[in-house]
Coordinates of C-alpha atoms in Angstrom, one line a residue:
Chain A
M193 CA -14.1 -7.1 7.7
T194 CA -14.8 -4.9 10.7
G195 CA -13.4 -6.3 14.0
A196 CA -12.6 -9.6 12.3
G197 CA -9.2 -10.9 13.1
T198 CA -8.5 -8.4 15.9
N199 CA -6.9 -10.0 19.0
H200 CA -8.1 -7.8 21.9
S201 CA -5.7 -9.5 24.4
L202 CA -2.7 -8.1 22.6
S203 CA -1.2 -4.7 23.4
P204 CA -1.1 -2.4 20.4
L205 CA 2.2 -1.8 18.7
T206 CA 3.8 1.6 19.2
G207 CA 6.5 3.7 17.6
G208 CA 6.9 4.8 14.0
P209 CA 7.2 8.3 12.5
K210 CA 5.0 11.0 14.0
I211 CA 1.9 11.5 11.9
I212 CA 1.3 15.2 11.9
L213 CA -2.2 16.4 11.0
V214 CA -2.1 20.1 10.0
E215 CA -5.2 22.0 10.9
P216 CA -7.6 19.1 10.5
Q217 CA -11.2 20.1 10.2
M218 CA -13.5 17.2 11.0
G219 CA -13.2 15.1 14.2
E220 CA -14.4 12.1 12.2
N221 CA -11.3 12.4 10.0
I222 CA -9.0 12.6 13.0
G223 CA -10.7 9.5 14.3
M224 CA -10.3 7.6 11.1
A225 CA -6.7 8.6 10.8
A226 CA -6.1 7.3 14.3
R227 CA -7.7 4.0 13.3
A228 CA -5.5 3.7 10.2
M229 CA -2.5 4.4 12.4
A230 CA -3.5 1.7 14.9
N231 CA -4.0 -0.8 12.1
F232 CA -0.4 -0.4 11.1
G233 CA 1.3 0.0 14.5
L234 CA 1.8 3.8 14.5
S235 CA 1.2 5.5 17.8
G236 CA 2.6 9.0 17.6
M237 CA -0.1 11.5 16.4
R238 CA 0.5 15.2 16.4
I239 CA -2.2 17.7 15.7
V240 CA -1.6 21.3 14.7
N241 CA -4.3 23.8 15.6
P242 CA -7.4 21.6 15.1
R243 CA -10.3 23.6 13.8
D244 CA -12.8 22.4 16.4
G245 CA -10.4 22.4 19.4
W246 CA -9.2 19.5 21.5
P247 CA -10.3 17.0 22.8
N248 CA -12.9 16.3 20.1
E249 CA -15.8 14.0 20.9
R250 CA -16.4 13.0 17.2
A251 CA -12.8 11.9 16.9
V252 CA -13.1 9.7 20.0
V253 CA -16.3 8.1 18.8
T254 CA -14.9 7.4 15.3
A255 CA -11.5 6.1 16.6
A256 CA -13.2 3.2 18.4
N257 CA -10.5 0.7 19.2
A258 CA -7.8 3.3 18.4
A259 CA -8.6 5.5 21.4
H260 CA -5.1 5.0 22.7
V261 CA -3.7 6.9 19.7
L262 CA -6.0 9.9 20.5
E263 CA -5.2 9.9 24.2
K264 CA -1.6 10.3 23.5
A265 CA -2.0 12.8 20.7
E266 CA 0.1 15.9 21.1
V267 CA -1.5 19.2 20.1
F268 CA 0.5 22.2 18.9
P269 CA -0.5 25.8 18.1
D270 CA 1.5 25.9 14.9
L271 CA 3.5 23.6 12.5
L272 CA 6.9 25.0 13.5
S273 CA 6.5 23.9 17.1
A274 CA 5.2 20.5 16.0
V275 CA 8.3 19.7 14.0
A276 CA 10.9 21.5 16.2
D277 CA 12.3 18.3 17.8
L278 CA 12.3 16.2 14.6
N279 CA 15.3 15.4 12.5
A280 CA 13.5 14.8 9.2
V281 CA 10.1 15.9 7.9
Y282 CA 8.1 14.6 4.8
A283 CA 5.1 16.4 3.4
T284 CA 2.3 14.5 1.7
T285 CA 0.7 16.3 -1.2
A286 CA -1.6 15.4 -4.1
R287 CA -0.4 18.1 -6.5
E288 CA 2.7 19.5 -7.8
R289 CA 4.4 22.4 -6.0
G290 CA 6.8 24.9 -7.4
Q291 CA 9.4 23.7 -5.0
M292 CA 12.7 22.1 -5.6
K293 CA 12.2 19.1 -3.5
R294 CA 12.5 15.4 -4.1
V295 CA 9.2 13.7 -4.8
L296 CA 8.9 10.2 -3.4
D297 CA 6.2 7.6 -3.5
A298 CA 5.2 6.2 -0.1
D299 CA 7.3 3.1 -0.7
E300 CA 10.5 5.0 -1.2
A301 CA 9.7 7.5 1.5
V302 CA 9.0 4.9 4.1
T303 CA 12.2 3.0 3.2
Q304 CA 14.1 6.2 4.0
V305 CA 12.0 6.7 7.2
V306 CA 12.8 3.2 8.5
S307 CA 16.5 3.7 7.8
R308 CA 16.6 7.2 9.4
M309 CA 14.8 5.9 12.5
H310 CA 17.2 3.0 12.7
G311 CA 20.0 5.6 12.8
G312 CA 18.3 7.3 15.8
E313 CA 16.5 10.1 13.9
E314 CA 13.0 11.3 14.8
V315 CA 10.8 11.6 11.7
G316 CA 7.5 13.3 11.0
I317 CA 5.1 13.1 8.1
L318 CA 2.8 16.0 7.4
F319 CA -0.8 15.6 6.2
G320 CA -2.7 18.8 5.2
R321 CA -6.2 20.1 5.8
E322 CA -9.1 18.1 4.2
R323 CA -10.0 20.7 1.6
T324 CA -6.9 22.5 0.8
G325 CA -4.0 20.3 1.9
L326 CA -0.7 21.9 3.0
D327 CA 0.1 25.5 2.0
N328 CA 3.4 26.2 0.3
D329 CA 5.2 27.5 3.4
E330 CA 4.3 24.3 5.2
V331 CA 5.6 22.2 2.3
A332 CA 8.8 24.3 2.4
L333 CA 9.5 23.0 5.9
A334 CA 9.8 19.4 4.7
D335 CA 12.9 17.6 3.4
A336 CA 10.9 15.8 0.7
I337 CA 7.4 15.4 -0.8
I338 CA 5.4 12.2 -0.6
T339 CA 2.7 11.6 -3.2
F340 CA 0.7 8.6 -4.2
P341 CA 0.5 6.8 -7.5
V342 CA -3.1 7.4 -8.5
D343 CA -5.1 7.8 -11.7
P344 CA -4.8 11.5 -12.5
A345 CA -8.4 11.5 -13.5
N346 CA -9.4 10.5 -9.9
A347 CA -6.5 11.7 -7.8
S348 CA -8.3 12.7 -4.6
L349 CA -7.6 10.7 -1.5
N350 CA -9.1 11.7 1.8
L351 CA -7.0 12.4 4.9
A352 CA -7.5 9.0 6.5
Q353 CA -6.8 7.2 3.2
A354 CA -3.5 9.0 2.9
V355 CA -2.6 8.1 6.4
L356 CA -3.7 4.5 5.7
L357 CA -1.4 4.1 2.7
V358 CA 1.6 5.6 4.6
G359 CA 0.8 3.3 7.5
Y360 CA 0.5 0.3 5.2
E361 CA 3.9 0.9 3.7
W362 CA 5.4 1.5 7.2
F363 CA 4.1 -1.8 8.6
K364 CA 5.3 -3.7 5.5
K365 CA 8.8 -2.4 6.0
A366 CA 9.0 -2.1 9.8
H367 CA 7.2 -5.2 10.9
G368 CA 6.4 -7.1 7.7
Q369 CA 4.7 -10.2 9.0
L370 CA 1.2 -11.0 8.0
P371 CA -1.3 -11.5 10.8
F372 CA -1.4 -15.2 9.9
N373 CA 0.5 -17.2 7.5
L374 CA 0.5 -20.2 5.3
E375 CA -2.4 -22.4 6.5
E376 CA -1.6 -25.3 8.7
R377 CA -0.7 -27.8 6.1
S378 CA 0.2 -31.4 6.4
P379 CA 3.9 -32.1 5.4
P380 CA 4.6 -32.1 1.6
A381 CA 4.2 -35.6 0.1
K382 CA 7.3 -37.6 -0.6
R383 CA 7.9 -38.3 -4.2
E384 CA 7.5 -42.1 -3.5
A385 CA 3.9 -41.5 -2.2
I386 CA 3.1 -39.5 -5.3
V387 CA 4.5 -42.0 -7.7
S388 CA 2.7 -44.8 -5.9
F389 CA -0.6 -42.9 -6.2
F390 CA 0.0 -42.3 -9.9
G391 CA 0.7 -46.0 -10.4
W392 CA -2.4 -47.1 -8.6
L393 CA -4.5 -44.4 -10.5
E394 CA -3.2 -45.3 -13.9
T395 CA -3.8 -49.0 -13.3
E396 CA -7.3 -48.3 -12.3
L397 CA -7.9 -46.0 -15.2
D398 CA -6.5 -48.6 -17.6
A399 CA -8.9 -51.2 -16.1
C400 CA -11.8 -48.8 -16.6
G401 CA -10.9 -48.2 -20.3
F402 CA -9.7 -44.6 -19.9
F403 CA -7.0 -45.0 -22.5
P404 CA -8.6 -45.4 -25.9
A405 CA -5.5 -47.0 -27.6
P406 CA -2.2 -48.3 -26.3
E407 CA -0.1 -45.9 -28.3
K408 CA -1.9 -42.9 -26.8
K409 CA -1.4 -44.1 -23.3
P410 CA 2.1 -42.7 -22.5
A411 CA 1.2 -39.2 -23.6
M412 CA -2.1 -39.3 -21.7
I413 CA -0.3 -40.5 -18.6
R414 CA 2.3 -37.7 -18.8
N415 CA -0.5 -35.2 -19.2
L416 CA -2.4 -36.5 -16.2
R417 CA 0.8 -36.5 -14.1
D418 CA 1.6 -32.9 -15.2
I419 CA -1.8 -31.8 -14.0
L420 CA -1.6 -33.5 -10.6
L421 CA 2.0 -32.4 -10.0
R422 CA 1.0 -28.8 -10.4
L423 CA -0.9 -29.3 -7.0
S424 CA 2.4 -29.6 -5.0
M425 CA 0.6 -32.2 -3.0
T426 CA 0.9 -32.7 0.8
E427 CA 0.7 -36.1 2.3
Q428 CA -2.9 -35.4 3.2
D429 CA -3.7 -34.3 -0.3
V430 CA -2.4 -37.6 -1.7
K431 CA -4.6 -39.5 0.8
T432 CA -7.6 -37.4 0.0
L433 CA -7.3 -37.7 -3.8
R434 CA -6.6 -41.5 -3.5
G435 CA -9.6 -41.9 -1.3
A436 CA -11.8 -39.9 -3.7
A437 CA -10.6 -41.8 -6.7
G438 CA -11.0 -45.1 -4.9
A439 CA -14.6 -44.2 -4.0
L440 CA -15.4 -43.3 -7.6
R441 CA -13.8 -46.6 -8.7
R442 CA -16.0 -48.6 -6.3
G443 CA -19.1 -46.8 -7.5
P444 CA -22.3 -46.3 -5.6
I445 CA -22.8 -48.3 -2.5
P446 CA -26.3 -49.7 -1.8
P447 CA -28.0 -47.8 1.2
A448 CA -27.9 -50.9 3.4
K449 CA -24.2 -51.2 3.2
R450 CA -23.3 -47.6 4.1
D451 CA -22.4 -48.3 7.7
E452 CA -19.8 -50.8 6.8
P453 CA -16.2 -49.5 6.9
L454 CA -14.9 -48.6 3.5
T455 CA -11.7 -50.3 2.3
D456 CA -9.5 -49.1 -0.4
G457 CA -10.7 -51.9 -2.8
E458 CA -7.1 -53.0 -3.3
Chain B
M8 CA -6.4 16.3 -0.1
T9 CA -10.0 16.0 -1.4
G10 CA -10.3 17.0 -5.1
A11 CA -6.7 18.3 -5.1
G12 CA -4.7 17.2 -8.0
T13 CA -7.6 15.7 -10.0
N14 CA -7.5 16.5 -13.7
H15 CA -11.2 16.5 -14.7
S16 CA -10.3 16.7 -18.4
L17 CA -8.8 13.2 -18.4
S18 CA -10.8 10.1 -19.0
P19 CA -10.6 7.7 -16.1
L20 CA -8.3 4.6 -16.5
T21 CA -10.2 1.3 -17.0
G22 CA -9.4 -2.4 -16.7
G23 CA -7.8 -4.4 -13.9
P24 CA -9.2 -7.3 -12.0
K25 CA -12.9 -7.5 -11.1
I26 CA -13.6 -6.1 -7.6
I27 CA -16.3 -8.4 -6.3
L28 CA -18.3 -7.1 -3.3
V29 CA -20.1 -10.1 -1.7
E30 CA -23.4 -9.1 -0.1
P31 CA -22.4 -5.5 0.8
Q32 CA -24.7 -3.9 3.4
M33 CA -24.3 -0.2 3.3
G34 CA -24.6 1.9 0.1
E35 CA -21.9 4.3 1.5
N36 CA -19.4 1.5 1.6
I37 CA -20.2 0.5 -2.0
G38 CA -19.7 4.2 -2.9
M39 CA -16.4 4.5 -1.0
A40 CA -15.2 1.2 -2.6
A41 CA -16.0 2.7 -6.1
R42 CA -14.0 5.8 -5.2
A43 CA -11.0 3.7 -4.1
M44 CA -11.3 1.8 -7.4
A45 CA -11.3 5.0 -9.4
N46 CA -8.3 6.4 -7.6
F47 CA -6.3 3.4 -8.8
G48 CA -7.7 2.9 -12.3
L49 CA -9.9 -0.1 -11.5
S50 CA -13.2 -0.1 -13.4
G51 CA -14.8 -3.5 -13.1
M52 CA -17.1 -3.7 -10.0
R53 CA -19.3 -6.8 -9.4
I54 CA -21.8 -6.8 -6.6
V55 CA -23.3 -10.0 -5.3
N56 CA -26.8 -9.7 -3.8
P57 CA -26.5 -6.3 -2.2
R58 CA -28.6 -6.1 0.9
D59 CA -30.5 -2.9 0.0
G60 CA -31.0 -3.7 -3.7
W61 CA -29.7 -2.0 -6.7
P62 CA -29.3 0.8 -7.8
N63 CA -28.5 2.3 -4.4
E64 CA -28.9 6.1 -4.0
R65 CA -26.5 6.3 -1.0
A66 CA -23.8 4.5 -3.1
V67 CA -24.2 7.1 -5.9
V68 CA -24.0 10.1 -3.5
T69 CA -20.9 8.7 -1.8
A70 CA -19.1 7.7 -5.0
A71 CA -19.1 11.3 -6.3
N72 CA -16.5 11.5 -9.1
A73 CA -16.5 7.6 -9.3
A74 CA -20.0 7.4 -10.6
H75 CA -18.7 5.7 -13.8
V76 CA -17.7 2.7 -11.7
L77 CA -21.2 2.3 -10.3
E78 CA -22.9 2.8 -13.6
K79 CA -21.0 -0.1 -15.1
A80 CA -21.2 -2.3 -12.0
E81 CA -22.6 -5.8 -12.7
V82 CA -25.0 -7.3 -10.2
F83 CA -25.3 -11.0 -9.6
P84 CA -27.7 -13.1 -7.5
D85 CA -25.0 -15.3 -6.0
L86 CA -21.2 -15.6 -5.9
L87 CA -21.0 -18.6 -8.2
S88 CA -22.5 -16.7 -11.1
A89 CA -20.3 -13.7 -10.3
V90 CA -17.1 -15.8 -10.8
A91 CA -18.3 -18.1 -13.5
D92 CA -16.5 -16.4 -16.4
L93 CA -13.3 -15.8 -14.4
N94 CA -10.0 -17.8 -14.6
A95 CA -8.6 -17.0 -11.2
V96 CA -10.2 -15.8 -8.0
Y97 CA -8.6 -14.4 -4.8
A98 CA -10.5 -13.9 -1.5
T99 CA -9.6 -11.1 0.9
T100 CA -9.9 -12.1 4.6
A101 CA -8.7 -10.7 7.9
R102 CA -8.6 -13.9 9.8
E103 CA -7.3 -17.4 9.5
R104 CA -9.4 -20.0 7.8
G105 CA -9.2 -23.8 8.2
Q106 CA -8.5 -24.1 4.5
M107 CA -5.4 -25.3 2.8
K108 CA -4.9 -22.3 0.6
R109 CA -2.0 -20.1 0.0
V110 CA -2.0 -16.9 2.0
L111 CA -0.6 -13.9 0.1
D112 CA -0.1 -10.3 1.0
A113 CA -1.6 -7.7 -1.4
D114 CA 1.8 -7.1 -3.0
E115 CA 2.4 -10.8 -3.9
A116 CA -1.2 -11.3 -5.0
V117 CA -1.3 -8.3 -7.3
T118 CA 2.0 -9.4 -8.8
Q119 CA 0.3 -12.7 -9.7
V120 CA -2.8 -10.8 -10.9
V121 CA -0.8 -8.6 -13.3
S122 CA 1.0 -11.6 -14.7
R123 CA -2.2 -13.7 -15.1
M124 CA -4.0 -10.8 -16.8
H125 CA -1.0 -10.3 -19.1
G126 CA -1.5 -14.0 -20.1
G127 CA -5.1 -13.2 -21.0
E128 CA -6.8 -14.5 -17.9
E129 CA -9.7 -12.8 -16.3
V130 CA -9.2 -12.3 -12.5
G131 CA -11.6 -11.4 -9.7
I132 CA -10.9 -10.4 -6.1
L133 CA -13.6 -11.1 -3.4
F134 CA -14.4 -8.7 -0.6
G135 CA -16.8 -9.9 2.1
R136 CA -19.7 -8.4 4.0
E137 CA -18.9 -5.4 6.3
R138 CA -19.6 -7.3 9.5
T139 CA -18.8 -10.9 8.9
G140 CA -16.6 -11.0 5.8
L141 CA -16.7 -14.0 3.5
D142 CA -18.1 -17.3 4.7
N143 CA -16.0 -20.5 4.4
D144 CA -17.8 -21.8 1.3
E145 CA -17.1 -18.5 -0.4
V146 CA -13.4 -18.6 0.5
A147 CA -13.3 -22.2 -0.8
L148 CA -14.2 -20.9 -4.3
A149 CA -10.9 -18.9 -4.4
D150 CA -7.5 -20.0 -5.6
A151 CA -5.7 -18.2 -2.8
I152 CA -6.3 -15.9 0.2
I153 CA -5.2 -12.2 0.3
T154 CA -4.6 -10.7 3.7
F155 CA -3.0 -7.5 4.9
P156 CA 0.0 -7.0 7.1
V157 CA -1.6 -5.2 10.1
D158 CA -1.1 -5.0 13.9
P159 CA -2.9 -8.0 15.2
A160 CA -4.1 -5.8 18.1
N161 CA -5.9 -3.6 15.6
A162 CA -6.6 -5.8 12.6
S163 CA -9.9 -4.5 11.4
L164 CA -10.0 -2.7 8.0
N165 CA -13.3 -1.6 6.5
L166 CA -14.5 -2.7 3.1
A167 CA -13.3 0.4 1.3
Q168 CA -10.0 0.4 3.0
A169 CA -9.4 -3.2 1.9
V170 CA -10.3 -2.2 -1.7
L171 CA -8.0 0.9 -1.4
L172 CA -5.0 -1.2 -0.5
V173 CA -5.6 -3.7 -3.3
G174 CA -6.1 -0.9 -5.7
Y175 CA -3.0 0.9 -4.5
E176 CA -0.9 -2.2 -5.1
W177 CA -2.6 -2.7 -8.5
F178 CA -1.8 0.8 -9.7
K179 CA 1.8 0.6 -8.5
K180 CA 2.4 -2.6 -10.5
A181 CA 0.1 -2.0 -13.5
H182 CA 0.7 1.7 -14.1
G183 CA 3.4 2.8 -11.7
Q184 CA 3.9 6.4 -12.5
L185 CA 3.3 9.1 -9.9
P186 CA 0.9 11.8 -10.9
F187 CA 3.8 14.2 -10.9
N188 CA 7.5 13.7 -10.6
L189 CA 10.7 15.3 -9.7
E190 CA 10.1 19.0 -9.5
E191 CA 11.4 21.1 -12.3
R192 CA 15.0 21.5 -11.3
S193 CA 17.8 23.5 -13.0
P194 CA 20.5 21.2 -14.4
P195 CA 22.9 19.7 -11.9
A196 CA 26.0 21.9 -11.4
K197 CA 29.2 21.0 -13.1
R198 CA 32.1 20.2 -10.8
E199 CA 34.0 23.2 -12.2
A200 CA 31.2 25.6 -11.0
I201 CA 31.1 23.9 -7.6
V202 CA 34.9 24.1 -7.1
S203 CA 35.0 27.7 -8.2
F204 CA 32.3 28.5 -5.6
F205 CA 34.3 26.7 -2.9
G206 CA 37.4 28.6 -3.9
W207 CA 35.6 31.9 -3.7
L208 CA 33.9 31.0 -0.4
E209 CA 37.1 29.8 1.2
T210 CA 39.0 32.9 0.2
E211 CA 36.3 35.1 1.6
L212 CA 36.1 33.1 4.8
D213 CA 39.8 33.4 5.2
A214 CA 39.6 37.1 4.7
C215 CA 37.0 37.3 7.4
G216 CA 39.1 35.4 9.9
F217 CA 36.9 32.2 9.8
F218 CA 40.0 29.9 10.2
P219 CA 41.4 30.3 13.7
A220 CA 44.9 28.8 12.9
P221 CA 46.6 27.9 9.6
E222 CA 47.1 24.3 10.6
K223 CA 43.3 23.8 11.2
K224 CA 42.4 25.3 7.9
P225 CA 42.6 22.2 5.7
A226 CA 40.4 20.1 7.9
M227 CA 37.9 22.8 8.3
I228 CA 37.7 23.3 4.5
R229 CA 37.2 19.6 3.9
N230 CA 34.4 19.6 6.5
L231 CA 32.7 22.6 4.9
R232 CA 33.0 21.0 1.4
D233 CA 31.6 17.7 2.7
I234 CA 28.5 19.6 4.0
L235 CA 27.9 21.5 0.8
L236 CA 28.5 18.5 -1.4
R237 CA 25.7 16.6 0.3
L238 CA 23.4 19.1 -1.3
S239 CA 23.9 17.6 -4.8
M240 CA 23.7 21.2 -6.0
T241 CA 22.1 22.3 -9.2
E242 CA 23.5 25.3 -11.2
Q243 CA 20.8 27.4 -9.7
D244 CA 21.7 26.2 -6.2
V245 CA 25.3 27.3 -6.7
K246 CA 24.1 30.8 -7.9
T247 CA 21.7 31.1 -5.0
L248 CA 24.3 30.1 -2.4
R249 CA 27.0 32.3 -3.9
G250 CA 24.6 35.2 -4.0
A251 CA 23.6 34.7 -0.4
A252 CA 27.2 34.3 0.8
G253 CA 28.2 37.4 -1.2
A254 CA 25.4 39.4 0.3
L255 CA 26.5 38.4 3.8
R256 CA 30.1 39.3 3.0
R257 CA 29.1 42.8 1.8
G258 CA 27.2 43.4 5.0
P259 CA 24.2 45.7 5.5
I260 CA 23.5 48.3 2.8
P261 CA 22.4 51.8 3.8
P262 CA 18.7 52.4 3.0
A263 CA 19.6 55.1 0.4
K264 CA 21.6 52.6 -1.7
R265 CA 19.1 49.8 -1.9
D266 CA 17.9 50.7 -5.4
E267 CA 21.3 50.4 -6.8
P268 CA 22.1 47.1 -8.6
L269 CA 24.0 44.7 -6.4
T270 CA 27.3 43.4 -7.7
D271 CA 29.1 40.4 -6.5
G272 CA 31.8 42.4 -4.7
E273 CA 34.5 40.7 -6.6

């Protein structure tokens, strides 16, 4: 789905909680995390003591269209300075810690984040090193733990995937709208048009010997109507179906006549 | 977070809707999609006409711990045969289609999938080629469209990310539980213990001249209690706080006395 659907004339969304990468190792992962943030309208990246220094060429290449996130990333020498100005901090972790902290799923956590930010608080979410995650002292700095509902037999998510899931929940709650919505549909058909279509169809079917015996006709008609009503037809749907049924009713047209306008046969 | 939290002695979860990759190009992406499936307990992968044939060495290397998903993957020459035995089909797409189909977010779609599968239906979810997605005829085979709420300025998700988000919603609805839960906490403190702690603390504070004037004392006490009550203290919390406050109250201990047992000073 790469690139598909992106509208390059729009400015990216900004805001959201700070996404704090603690001692990330691979530039590619920083770049993928930036992309995940950009997908979901998060613009505040903080990086604590990145292993390979900063700026990081691999991160820029990987980030592609999310370069704006990296350009504004703030780099800190240690975690304490990266969270100093924040009011609330959450730590993502894949495994249990011996700490008396609330454990939230991303859904609950982001609901809290949205509400805190509404109240004017600045919030940060910590993501640990690729191989070893956050250490216990780092987790201890957080107000609560975020973990993800996963199959315990396959619990490992990479850094960018964890950022992606938090971003996804953030966007759902903070912005909500899908990039496009219900397809352009013609207006829903009025009941009158539907009943008229049914009447025409049933008359034609009767003429064609569809109903094997008069006493079976009412139940067969009800059944047919039930099926068609499940379509929640638009005006256009009714026209399309009536046209198709009319064409079947007329049967094959000899090749010579194909240029003549079709009439409904009524 | 790689590897962290995974319990290798557990058998992976199985089941869920079929994840149908339509003409995937890169083996790495098939492998990452398999990993995302395994994270969220999805085991049924179908692959339609993979560009580089099957099996694919790069897919196996990338899948790592999700090799079981690839081993059981079913390969089909075309999409029609891949959906022939299914009752319901959803198509993921990042952009609007000129088709009169319902557009669902992953959340709504997976709610439907869970309910259909409960009713005995077999369900498949289509994911398009990396660069170009699904073509219109492929989308036309589906009952509804799934798209993701993303910033329209950065709408591109890669194949494995799209599978990850669908898998995440699936796991939340079909299995739900977090890999670990509320930390082991001592029981919540009884109100009696809390009030007793407050009484002791306020007496000590009074003795230490914390309250500047008698008429200000009641409001200052209410304020202090409000703060402490927000902690929702456990029995252990009360002991810890009382111990800490007691230690402060006693003041520094000369080095020679440090080995003597501490008493509460009451």
